[in-house]
PDB file of C-alpha atoms and ligand atoms in Angstrom:
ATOM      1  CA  UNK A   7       5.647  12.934   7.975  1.00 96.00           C
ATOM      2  CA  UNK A   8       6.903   9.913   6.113  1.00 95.00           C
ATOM      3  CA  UNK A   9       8.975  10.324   3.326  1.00 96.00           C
ATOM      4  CA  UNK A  10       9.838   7.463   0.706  1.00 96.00           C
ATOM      5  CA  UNK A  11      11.782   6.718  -2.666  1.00 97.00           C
ATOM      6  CA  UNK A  12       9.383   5.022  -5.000  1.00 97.00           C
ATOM      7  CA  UNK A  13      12.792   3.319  -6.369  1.00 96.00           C
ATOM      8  CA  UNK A  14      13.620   1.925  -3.225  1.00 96.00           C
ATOM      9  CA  UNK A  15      10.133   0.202  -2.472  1.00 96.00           C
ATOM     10  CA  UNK A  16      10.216  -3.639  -3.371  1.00 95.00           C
ATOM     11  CA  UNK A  17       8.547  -4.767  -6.680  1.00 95.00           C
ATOM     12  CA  UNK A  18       5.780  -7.408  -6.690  1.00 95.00           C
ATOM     13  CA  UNK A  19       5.419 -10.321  -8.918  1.00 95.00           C
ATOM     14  CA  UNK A  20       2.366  -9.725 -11.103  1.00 96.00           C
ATOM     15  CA  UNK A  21       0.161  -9.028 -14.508  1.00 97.00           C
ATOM     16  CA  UNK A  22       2.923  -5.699 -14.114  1.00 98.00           C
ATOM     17  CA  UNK A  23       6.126  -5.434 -15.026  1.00 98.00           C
ATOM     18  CA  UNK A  24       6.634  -3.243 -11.519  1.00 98.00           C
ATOM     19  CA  UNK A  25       4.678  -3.137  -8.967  1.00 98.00           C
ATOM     20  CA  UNK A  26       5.652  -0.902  -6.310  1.00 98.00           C
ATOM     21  CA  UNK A  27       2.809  -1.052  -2.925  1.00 97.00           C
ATOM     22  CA  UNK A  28       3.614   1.892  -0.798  1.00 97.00           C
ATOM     23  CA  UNK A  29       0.559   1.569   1.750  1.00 96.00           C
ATOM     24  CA  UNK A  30       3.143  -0.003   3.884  1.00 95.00           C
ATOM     25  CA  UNK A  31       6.068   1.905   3.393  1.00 95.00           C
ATOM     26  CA  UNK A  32       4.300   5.162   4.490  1.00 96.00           C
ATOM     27  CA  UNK A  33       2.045   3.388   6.661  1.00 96.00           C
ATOM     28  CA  UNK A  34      -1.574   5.007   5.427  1.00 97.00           C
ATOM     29  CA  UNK A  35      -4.663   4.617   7.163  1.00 97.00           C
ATOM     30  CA  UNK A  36      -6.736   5.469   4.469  1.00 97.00           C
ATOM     31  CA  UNK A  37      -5.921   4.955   1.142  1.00 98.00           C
ATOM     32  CA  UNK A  38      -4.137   2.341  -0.604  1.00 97.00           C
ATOM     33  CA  UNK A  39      -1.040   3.442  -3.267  1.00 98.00           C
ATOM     34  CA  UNK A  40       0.474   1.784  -5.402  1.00 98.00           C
ATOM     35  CA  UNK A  41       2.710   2.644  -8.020  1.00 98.00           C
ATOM     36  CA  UNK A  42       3.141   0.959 -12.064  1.00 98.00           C
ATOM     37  CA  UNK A  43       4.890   0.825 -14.607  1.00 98.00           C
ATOM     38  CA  UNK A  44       3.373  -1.503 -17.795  1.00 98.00           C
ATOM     39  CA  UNK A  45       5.030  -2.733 -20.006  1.00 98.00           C
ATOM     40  CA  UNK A  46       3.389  -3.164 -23.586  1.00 98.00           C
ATOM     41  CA  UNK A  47       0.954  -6.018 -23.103  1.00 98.00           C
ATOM     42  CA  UNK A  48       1.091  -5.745 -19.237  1.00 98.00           C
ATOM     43  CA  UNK A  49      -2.017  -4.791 -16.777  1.00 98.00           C
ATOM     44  CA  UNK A  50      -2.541  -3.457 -13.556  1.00 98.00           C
ATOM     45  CA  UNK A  51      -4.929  -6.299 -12.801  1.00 97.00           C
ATOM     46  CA  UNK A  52      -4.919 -10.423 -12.937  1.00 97.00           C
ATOM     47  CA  UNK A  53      -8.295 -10.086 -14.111  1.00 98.00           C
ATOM     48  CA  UNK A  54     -11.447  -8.037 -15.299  1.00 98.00           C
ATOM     49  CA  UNK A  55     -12.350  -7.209 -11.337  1.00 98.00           C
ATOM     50  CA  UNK A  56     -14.349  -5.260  -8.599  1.00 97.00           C
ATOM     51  CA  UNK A  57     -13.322  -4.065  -5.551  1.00 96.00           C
ATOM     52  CA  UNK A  58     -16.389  -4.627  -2.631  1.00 95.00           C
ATOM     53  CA  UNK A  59     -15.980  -1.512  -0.775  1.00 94.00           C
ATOM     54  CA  UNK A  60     -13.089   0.461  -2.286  1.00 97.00           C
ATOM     55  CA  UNK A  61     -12.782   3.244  -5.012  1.00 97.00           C
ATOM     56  CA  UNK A  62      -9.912   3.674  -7.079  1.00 98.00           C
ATOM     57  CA  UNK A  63      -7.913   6.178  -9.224  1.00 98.00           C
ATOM     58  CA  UNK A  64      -5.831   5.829 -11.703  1.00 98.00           C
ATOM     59  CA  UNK A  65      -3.401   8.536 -12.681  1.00 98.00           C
ATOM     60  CA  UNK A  66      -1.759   8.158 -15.715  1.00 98.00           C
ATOM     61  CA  UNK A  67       1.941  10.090 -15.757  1.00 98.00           C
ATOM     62  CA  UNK A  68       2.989   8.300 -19.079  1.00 98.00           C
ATOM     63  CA  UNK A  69       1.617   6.222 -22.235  1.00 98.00           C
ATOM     64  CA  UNK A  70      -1.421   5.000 -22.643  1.00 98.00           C
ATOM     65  CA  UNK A  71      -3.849   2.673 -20.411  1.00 98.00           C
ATOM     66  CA  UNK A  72      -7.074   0.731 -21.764  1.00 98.00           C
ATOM     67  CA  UNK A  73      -9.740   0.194 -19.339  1.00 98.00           C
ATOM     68  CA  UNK A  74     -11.947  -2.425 -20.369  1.00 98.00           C
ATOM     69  CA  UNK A  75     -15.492  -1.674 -18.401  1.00 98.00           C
ATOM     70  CA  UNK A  76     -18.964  -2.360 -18.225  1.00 97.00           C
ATOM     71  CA  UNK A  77     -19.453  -0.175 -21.289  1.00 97.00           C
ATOM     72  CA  UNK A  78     -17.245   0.567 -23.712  1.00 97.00           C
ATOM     73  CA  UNK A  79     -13.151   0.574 -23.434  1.00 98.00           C
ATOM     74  CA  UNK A  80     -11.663   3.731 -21.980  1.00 98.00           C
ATOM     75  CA  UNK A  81      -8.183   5.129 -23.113  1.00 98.00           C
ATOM     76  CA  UNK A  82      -6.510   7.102 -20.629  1.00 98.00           C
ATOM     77  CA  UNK A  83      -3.601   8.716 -21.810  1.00 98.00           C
ATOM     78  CA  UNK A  84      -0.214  10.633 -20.440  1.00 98.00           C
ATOM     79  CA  UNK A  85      -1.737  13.419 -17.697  1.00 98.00           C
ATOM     80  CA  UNK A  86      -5.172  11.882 -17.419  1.00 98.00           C
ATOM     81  CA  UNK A  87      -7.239  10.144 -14.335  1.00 98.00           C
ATOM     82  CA  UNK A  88     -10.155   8.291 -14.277  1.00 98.00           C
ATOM     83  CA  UNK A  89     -12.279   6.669 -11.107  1.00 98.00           C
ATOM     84  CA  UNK A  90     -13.918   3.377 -10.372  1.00 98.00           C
ATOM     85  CA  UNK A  91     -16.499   3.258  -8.501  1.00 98.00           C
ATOM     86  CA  UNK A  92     -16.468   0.301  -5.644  1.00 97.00           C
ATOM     87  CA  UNK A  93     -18.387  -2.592  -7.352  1.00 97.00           C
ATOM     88  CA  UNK A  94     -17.577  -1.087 -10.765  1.00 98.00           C
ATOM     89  CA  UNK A  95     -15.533  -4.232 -13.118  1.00 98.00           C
ATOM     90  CA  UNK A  96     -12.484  -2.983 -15.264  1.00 98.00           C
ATOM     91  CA  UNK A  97      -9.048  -4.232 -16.275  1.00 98.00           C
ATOM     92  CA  UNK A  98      -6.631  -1.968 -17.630  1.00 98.00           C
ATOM     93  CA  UNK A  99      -4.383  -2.976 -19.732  1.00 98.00           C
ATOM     94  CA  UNK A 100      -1.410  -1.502 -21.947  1.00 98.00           C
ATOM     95  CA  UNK A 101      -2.450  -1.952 -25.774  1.00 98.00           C
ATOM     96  CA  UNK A 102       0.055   0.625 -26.734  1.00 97.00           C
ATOM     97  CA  UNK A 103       3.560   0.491 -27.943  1.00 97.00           C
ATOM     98  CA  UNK A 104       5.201   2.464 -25.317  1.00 98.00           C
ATOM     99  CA  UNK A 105       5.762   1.727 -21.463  1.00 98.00           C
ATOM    100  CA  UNK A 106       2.945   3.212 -19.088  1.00 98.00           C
ATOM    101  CA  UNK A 107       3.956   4.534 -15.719  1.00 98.00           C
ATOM    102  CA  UNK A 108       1.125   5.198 -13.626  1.00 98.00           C
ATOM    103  CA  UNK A 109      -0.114   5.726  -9.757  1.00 98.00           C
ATOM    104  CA  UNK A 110      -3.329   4.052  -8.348  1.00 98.00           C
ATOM    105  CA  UNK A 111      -4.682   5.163  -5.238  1.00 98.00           C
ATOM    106  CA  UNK A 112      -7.637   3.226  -3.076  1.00 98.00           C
ATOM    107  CA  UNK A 113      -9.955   4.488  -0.759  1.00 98.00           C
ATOM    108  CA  UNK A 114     -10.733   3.175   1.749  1.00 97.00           C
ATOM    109  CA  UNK A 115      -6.962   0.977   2.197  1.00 96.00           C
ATOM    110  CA  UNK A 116      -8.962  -2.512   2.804  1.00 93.00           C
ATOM    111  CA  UNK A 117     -10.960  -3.314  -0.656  1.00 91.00           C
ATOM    112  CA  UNK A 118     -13.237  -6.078   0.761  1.00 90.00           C
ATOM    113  CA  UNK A 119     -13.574  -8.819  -1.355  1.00 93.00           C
ATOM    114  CA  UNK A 120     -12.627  -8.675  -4.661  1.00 94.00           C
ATOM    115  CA  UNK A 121     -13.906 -10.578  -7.673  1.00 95.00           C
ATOM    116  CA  UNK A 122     -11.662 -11.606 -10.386  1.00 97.00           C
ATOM    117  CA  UNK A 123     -12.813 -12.928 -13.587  1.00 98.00           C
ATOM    118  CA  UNK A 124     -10.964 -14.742 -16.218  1.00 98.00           C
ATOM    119  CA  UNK A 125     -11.435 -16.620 -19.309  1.00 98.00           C
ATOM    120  CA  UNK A 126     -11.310 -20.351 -18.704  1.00 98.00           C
ATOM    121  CA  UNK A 127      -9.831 -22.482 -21.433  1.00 97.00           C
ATOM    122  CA  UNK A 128     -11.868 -25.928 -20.550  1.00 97.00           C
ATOM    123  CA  UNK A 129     -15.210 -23.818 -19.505  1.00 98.00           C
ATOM    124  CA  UNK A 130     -15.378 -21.919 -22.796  1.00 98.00           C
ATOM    125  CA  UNK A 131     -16.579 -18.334 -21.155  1.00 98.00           C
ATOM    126  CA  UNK A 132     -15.248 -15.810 -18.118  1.00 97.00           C
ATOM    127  CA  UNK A 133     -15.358 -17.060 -14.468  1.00 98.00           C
ATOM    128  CA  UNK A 134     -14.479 -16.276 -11.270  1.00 98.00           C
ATOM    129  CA  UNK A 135     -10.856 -17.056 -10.324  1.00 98.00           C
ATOM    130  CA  UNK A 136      -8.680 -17.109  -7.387  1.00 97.00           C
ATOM    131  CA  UNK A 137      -4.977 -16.004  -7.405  1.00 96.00           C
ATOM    132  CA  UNK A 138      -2.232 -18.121  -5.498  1.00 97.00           C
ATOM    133  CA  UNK A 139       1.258 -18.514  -5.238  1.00 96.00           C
ATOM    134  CA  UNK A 140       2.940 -21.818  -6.702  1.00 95.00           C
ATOM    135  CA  UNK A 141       4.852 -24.043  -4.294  1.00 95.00           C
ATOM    136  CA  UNK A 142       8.100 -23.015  -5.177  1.00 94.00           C
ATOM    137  CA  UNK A 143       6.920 -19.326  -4.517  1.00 94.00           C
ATOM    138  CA  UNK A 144       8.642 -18.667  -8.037  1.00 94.00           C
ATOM    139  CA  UNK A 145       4.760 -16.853  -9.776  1.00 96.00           C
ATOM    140  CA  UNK A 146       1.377 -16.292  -8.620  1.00 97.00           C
ATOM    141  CA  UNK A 147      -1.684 -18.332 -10.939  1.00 97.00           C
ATOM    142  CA  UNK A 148      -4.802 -17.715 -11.185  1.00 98.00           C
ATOM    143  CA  UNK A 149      -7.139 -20.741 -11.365  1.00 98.00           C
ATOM    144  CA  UNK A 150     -10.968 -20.789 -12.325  1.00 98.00           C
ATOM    145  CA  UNK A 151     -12.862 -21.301  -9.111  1.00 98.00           C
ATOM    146  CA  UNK A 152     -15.326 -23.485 -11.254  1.00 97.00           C
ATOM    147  CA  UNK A 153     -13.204 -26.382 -13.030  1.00 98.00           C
ATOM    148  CA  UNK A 154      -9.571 -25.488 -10.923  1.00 97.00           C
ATOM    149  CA  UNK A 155      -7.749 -25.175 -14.419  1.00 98.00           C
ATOM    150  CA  UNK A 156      -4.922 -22.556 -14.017  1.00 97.00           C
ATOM    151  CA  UNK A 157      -5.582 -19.724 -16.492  1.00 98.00           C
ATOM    152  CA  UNK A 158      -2.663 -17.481 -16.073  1.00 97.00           C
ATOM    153  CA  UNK A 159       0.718 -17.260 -14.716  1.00 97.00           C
ATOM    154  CA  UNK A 160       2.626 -14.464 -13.575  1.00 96.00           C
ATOM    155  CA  UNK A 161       6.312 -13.839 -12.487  1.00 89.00           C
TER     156      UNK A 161
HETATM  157 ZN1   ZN B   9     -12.865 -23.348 -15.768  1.00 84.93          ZN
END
């Protein structure tokens, strides 16, 4: 059995003000943890996204998460879970006033390519971006895979 303190795993820089991936620390084979906490304005994701191959739920232990989707948004509130299917686009996002703390898990650990989409400034409309850190390794961007213009930054 592996046993860890969420506290003690590292935060990652990010659209979230912690981000806590414990795949490593207790070295799953098949499923993919992570753990958040949001602060207002913050989001799991870089970007309005699908996973390829993977599934993913979202538990929500505190506050209130807004899932943008293919349809319409989806609040998901203190003691409530949703699922995405693999494939299926959504960003979730804290609109609320108070701080979300929430668990994701994946299934299976390796999402296969994922698409992120962004809106781009100097294209006028959502595209496909990549994410990448900047030289001095001080924030990730993202960056529209169509004109290169960074459209986010994230420390
Ligand atoms: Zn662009």
């Amino acid at each position: 059995m592996e046993k860890i303190r969420i506290d003690d795993a590292k935060s990652y820089m990010g659209p979230a003000d912690v981000k806590r991936p414990l795949t490593k620390e207790l070295g799953t084979e098949n499923v993919a943890l992570n753990y958040y906490e949001l602060a207002p304005g913050d989001s799991f994701a870089f970007g309005y996204h699908a996973h390829e191959d993977q599934e993913e739920v979202f538990y929500v232990q505190s506050g209130t998460v807004t899932f943008e989707t293919a349809d319409d948004p989806v609040a998901v509130g203190a003691g409530e879970a949703v699922r995405v299917a693999p494939g299926e686009f959504q960003r979730g996002v804290n609109e609320g006033d108070e701080r979300v703390v929430a668990l994701a898990v994946g299934a299976p650990r390796d999402a296969g390519e994922t698409e992120v989409r962004r809106h781009c400034e100097d294209c006028g409309e959502r595209t496909p971006n990549d994410i990448e850190m900047t030289e001095d390794r001080d924030a990730l961007v993202t960056r529209c895979v169509d004109c290169g213009a960074v459209t986010g930054r994230f420390d």
